[in-house]
Amino acid sequence: PNNYGNYNTKNFFSKHSLLLFYFSKTILFLHCFYVKQNKSFNMIVVDGDESTNDTCLLMANKASGVNIVNDGEIDPNFQEALEYLCIDLAKKMVKDGEGASKVIEANIYGAKNIDEARLAAKAIVTSPLFKSAVFGGDPNWGRIVSAIGYSGADVSADTVTIAIANKQDEVDLVKDGEI
């Protein structure tokens, strides 16, 4: 709850498909929602397949009378709240994925740009070999490096650091290209 009205969210899960509807009583530009989807829903992988039913909608009807646009810019507080909501729901989708017993989150730092980071992250989390290593509890850093290598991202082996973490601990497997 915030000063932008109430949010009602309905999730309908059927196997690997997503039908997600956001209902908001505020005005929102499509661009803002598009950007938030690219940081959340478009970055998750459950089984590697996309469904023809995967849909994400945001609707606004101006009923609240709240103006989130000032001087042609969308209020940063609204954008932050929308981003939090999208990322939180995307992570819940992964946790609720059919047969999911573990969740992998790839955080890429120091990439040349966001597209390079996305290439590397998607390659890691879609790698069947890396997913097998995670499922088996084997922190096989070679499978991560391999995925980054074939991702198409421009990466220098001398600067790669790979850390495996859970909620309590973090361990560097590779630090600045050294094992």
Tab-separated table of C-alpha atoms in Angstrom:
chain	number	residue	atom	x	y	z
A	1	PRO	CA	0.000	0.000	0.000
A	2	ASN	CA	1.189	3.487	-0.877
A	3	ASN	CA	-0.191	6.807	-2.019
A	4	TYR	CA	-0.732	5.474	-5.544
A	5	GLY	CA	-3.841	3.509	-4.733
A	6	ASN	CA	-4.432	-0.150	-4.048
A	7	TYR	CA	-2.979	-2.869	-6.201
A	8	ASN	CA	-4.932	-6.026	-6.871
A	9	THR	CA	-2.984	-8.852	-8.425
A	10	LYS	CA	-4.361	-12.086	-9.759
A	11	ASN	CA	-2.035	-14.912	-10.761
A	12	PHE	CA	-3.313	-17.862	-12.717
A	13	PHE	CA	-0.753	-20.656	-13.087
A	14	SER	CA	-1.308	-23.643	-15.307
A	15	LYS	CA	1.758	-25.828	-15.723
A	16	HIS	CA	4.312	-23.521	-17.393
A	17	SER	CA	1.968	-20.754	-18.505
A	18	LEU	CA	1.497	-17.327	-17.002
A	19	LEU	CA	-1.536	-15.145	-17.171
A	20	LEU	CA	-0.840	-12.145	-14.970
A	21	PHE	CA	-3.091	-9.142	-14.605
A	22	TYR	CA	-2.270	-5.912	-12.764
A	23	PHE	CA	-5.124	-3.582	-12.015
A	24	SER	CA	-4.240	-0.063	-10.944
A	25	LYS	CA	-6.310	3.050	-10.434
A	26	THR	CA	-3.570	5.323	-11.772
A	27	ILE	CA	-2.327	6.476	-15.169
A	28	LEU	CA	0.804	4.756	-16.461
A	29	PHE	CA	2.813	5.069	-19.634
A	30	LEU	CA	3.425	1.832	-21.476
A	31	HIS	CA	7.167	2.557	-21.573
A	32	CYS	CA	7.464	2.422	-17.771
A	33	PHE	CA	5.823	-1.005	-17.636
A	34	TYR	CA	7.870	-2.243	-20.594
A	35	VAL	CA	11.112	-1.315	-18.805
A	36	LYS	CA	9.983	-3.068	-15.615
A	37	GLN	CA	9.065	-6.247	-17.534
A	38	ASN	CA	12.556	-6.373	-19.009
A	39	LYS	CA	14.027	-6.308	-15.485
A	40	SER	CA	11.649	-8.944	-14.168
A	41	PHE	CA	9.360	-11.211	-16.186
A	42	ASN	CA	11.515	-11.209	-19.322
A	43	MET	CA	14.535	-12.341	-17.285
A	44	ILE	CA	13.107	-15.446	-15.642
A	45	VAL	CA	13.489	-18.998	-16.851
A	46	VAL	CA	11.572	-21.957	-15.445
A	47	ASP	CA	11.908	-24.709	-18.022
A	48	GLY	CA	13.433	-22.818	-20.939
A	49	ASP	CA	10.256	-22.837	-22.996
A	50	GLU	CA	8.017	-19.878	-23.644
A	51	SER	CA	4.295	-20.400	-23.731
A	52	THR	CA	1.827	-18.818	-26.114
A	53	ASN	CA	-0.188	-18.025	-22.981
A	54	ASP	CA	2.539	-15.932	-21.316
A	55	THR	CA	0.895	-12.568	-20.888
A	56	CYS	CA	1.467	-9.622	-18.621
A	57	LEU	CA	-0.921	-6.670	-18.605
A	58	LEU	CA	-1.118	-3.455	-16.625
A	59	MET	CA	-4.365	-1.531	-16.719
A	60	ALA	CA	-5.184	1.930	-15.432
A	61	ASN	CA	-8.495	3.775	-15.499
A	62	LYS	CA	-7.721	7.194	-13.889
A	63	ALA	CA	-10.361	6.525	-11.216
A	64	SER	CA	-8.107	7.417	-8.279
A	65	GLY	CA	-7.315	10.880	-9.629
A	66	VAL	CA	-3.697	10.445	-8.501
A	67	ASN	CA	-1.250	12.026	-10.918
A	68	ILE	CA	2.026	10.135	-11.143
A	69	VAL	CA	3.343	12.222	-14.030
A	70	ASN	CA	5.129	15.491	-13.280
A	71	ASP	CA	6.787	17.608	-15.969
A	72	GLY	CA	6.485	14.737	-18.428
A	73	GLU	CA	8.290	12.289	-16.107
A	74	ILE	CA	6.786	9.364	-14.225
A	75	ASP	CA	7.253	9.726	-10.473
A	76	PRO	CA	10.395	7.771	-9.463
A	77	ASN	CA	8.622	6.447	-6.357
A	78	PHE	CA	5.932	4.909	-8.537
A	79	GLN	CA	8.564	3.421	-10.852
A	80	GLU	CA	10.423	1.939	-7.881
A	81	ALA	CA	7.221	0.441	-6.470
A	82	LEU	CA	6.266	-1.027	-9.859
A	83	GLU	CA	9.746	-2.490	-10.322
A	84	TYR	CA	9.642	-4.059	-6.852
A	85	LEU	CA	6.230	-5.564	-7.576
A	86	CYS	CA	7.299	-6.970	-10.966
A	87	ILE	CA	10.533	-8.478	-9.634
A	88	ASP	CA	8.808	-9.940	-6.579
A	89	LEU	CA	6.101	-11.583	-8.692
A	90	ALA	CA	8.653	-12.860	-11.223
A	91	LYS	CA	10.694	-14.499	-8.448
A	92	LYS	CA	7.525	-16.080	-7.047
A	93	MET	CA	6.763	-17.500	-10.497
A	94	VAL	CA	10.157	-19.205	-10.559
A	95	LYS	CA	9.683	-20.619	-7.052
A	96	ASP	CA	6.245	-21.918	-8.058
A	97	GLY	CA	7.505	-23.459	-11.323
A	98	GLU	CA	6.404	-27.003	-11.989
A	99	GLY	CA	8.951	-29.339	-10.441
A	100	ALA	CA	11.140	-26.491	-9.157
A	101	SER	CA	13.168	-27.475	-6.105
A	102	LYS	CA	15.879	-24.811	-6.297
A	103	VAL	CA	16.064	-21.199	-7.461
A	104	ILE	CA	19.069	-19.758	-9.304
A	105	GLU	CA	19.620	-16.011	-9.470
A	106	ALA	CA	22.484	-14.800	-11.662
A	107	ASN	CA	23.753	-11.325	-10.803
A	108	ILE	CA	26.161	-9.871	-13.347
A	109	TYR	CA	28.327	-6.919	-12.297
A	110	GLY	CA	30.793	-4.957	-14.409
A	111	ALA	CA	29.290	-5.787	-17.791
A	112	LYS	CA	29.854	-3.291	-20.590
A	113	ASN	CA	26.110	-2.661	-20.790
A	114	ILE	CA	22.774	-4.131	-19.772
A	115	ASP	CA	22.485	-6.215	-22.947
A	116	GLU	CA	25.823	-7.927	-22.250
A	117	ALA	CA	24.732	-8.626	-18.668
A	118	ARG	CA	21.440	-10.110	-19.874
A	119	LEU	CA	23.201	-12.371	-22.365
A	120	ALA	CA	25.499	-13.754	-19.669
A	121	ALA	CA	22.763	-14.135	-17.029
A	122	LYS	CA	20.326	-15.868	-19.387
A	123	ALA	CA	23.033	-18.264	-20.597
A	124	ILE	CA	23.859	-19.241	-17.021
A	125	VAL	CA	20.307	-19.836	-15.831
A	126	THR	CA	19.276	-21.719	-18.989
A	127	SER	CA	22.337	-23.985	-19.061
A	128	PRO	CA	21.190	-27.594	-18.527
A	129	LEU	CA	24.662	-28.517	-17.282
A	130	PHE	CA	24.697	-25.732	-14.710
A	131	LYS	CA	21.147	-26.511	-13.587
A	132	SER	CA	22.197	-30.141	-13.124
A	133	ALA	CA	25.182	-29.020	-11.047
A	134	VAL	CA	22.936	-26.884	-8.845
A	135	PHE	CA	20.408	-29.666	-8.425
A	136	GLY	CA	23.213	-32.062	-7.442
A	137	GLY	CA	24.739	-29.565	-5.016
A	138	ASP	CA	27.975	-29.364	-7.044
A	139	PRO	CA	29.355	-25.804	-7.302
A	140	ASN	CA	30.901	-26.433	-10.715
A	141	TRP	CA	32.291	-23.039	-11.712
A	142	GLY	CA	33.430	-24.427	-15.088
A	143	ARG	CA	29.830	-24.774	-16.185
A	144	ILE	CA	29.189	-21.125	-15.313
A	145	VAL	CA	32.274	-19.972	-17.236
A	146	SER	CA	31.251	-22.156	-20.171
A	147	ALA	CA	27.766	-20.633	-20.255
A	148	ILE	CA	29.177	-17.103	-20.104
A	149	GLY	CA	31.611	-18.030	-22.876
A	150	TYR	CA	28.955	-19.200	-25.312
A	151	SER	CA	26.520	-16.436	-24.336
A	152	GLY	CA	27.940	-13.938	-26.794
A	153	ALA	CA	28.758	-11.471	-24.007
A	154	ASP	CA	32.142	-9.784	-24.293
A	155	VAL	CA	33.981	-11.027	-21.183
A	156	SER	CA	37.632	-11.021	-20.188
A	157	ALA	CA	38.708	-14.219	-18.399
A	158	ASP	CA	41.115	-12.117	-16.286
A	159	THR	CA	38.282	-10.216	-14.619
A	160	VAL	CA	35.731	-12.970	-14.015
A	161	THR	CA	34.689	-13.514	-10.411
A	162	ILE	CA	32.212	-16.274	-9.621
A	163	ALA	CA	30.592	-16.500	-6.218
A	164	ILE	CA	27.993	-18.970	-5.039
A	165	ALA	CA	25.700	-17.764	-2.273
A	166	ASN	CA	22.692	-18.643	-0.221
A	167	LYS	CA	20.885	-16.396	2.237
A	168	GLN	CA	23.607	-16.765	4.879
A	169	ASP	CA	26.930	-17.312	3.116
A	170	GLU	CA	28.853	-16.415	-0.021
A	171	VAL	CA	31.924	-18.221	-1.355
A	172	ASP	CA	34.171	-17.057	-4.192
A	173	LEU	CA	34.944	-19.971	-6.520
A	174	VAL	CA	36.879	-17.785	-8.950
A	175	LYS	CA	38.245	-14.331	-8.069
A	176	ASP	CA	39.532	-12.015	-10.829
A	177	GLY	CA	40.196	-14.972	-13.117
A	178	GLU	CA	42.021	-17.015	-10.466
A	179	ILE	CA	40.782	-20.234	-8.886
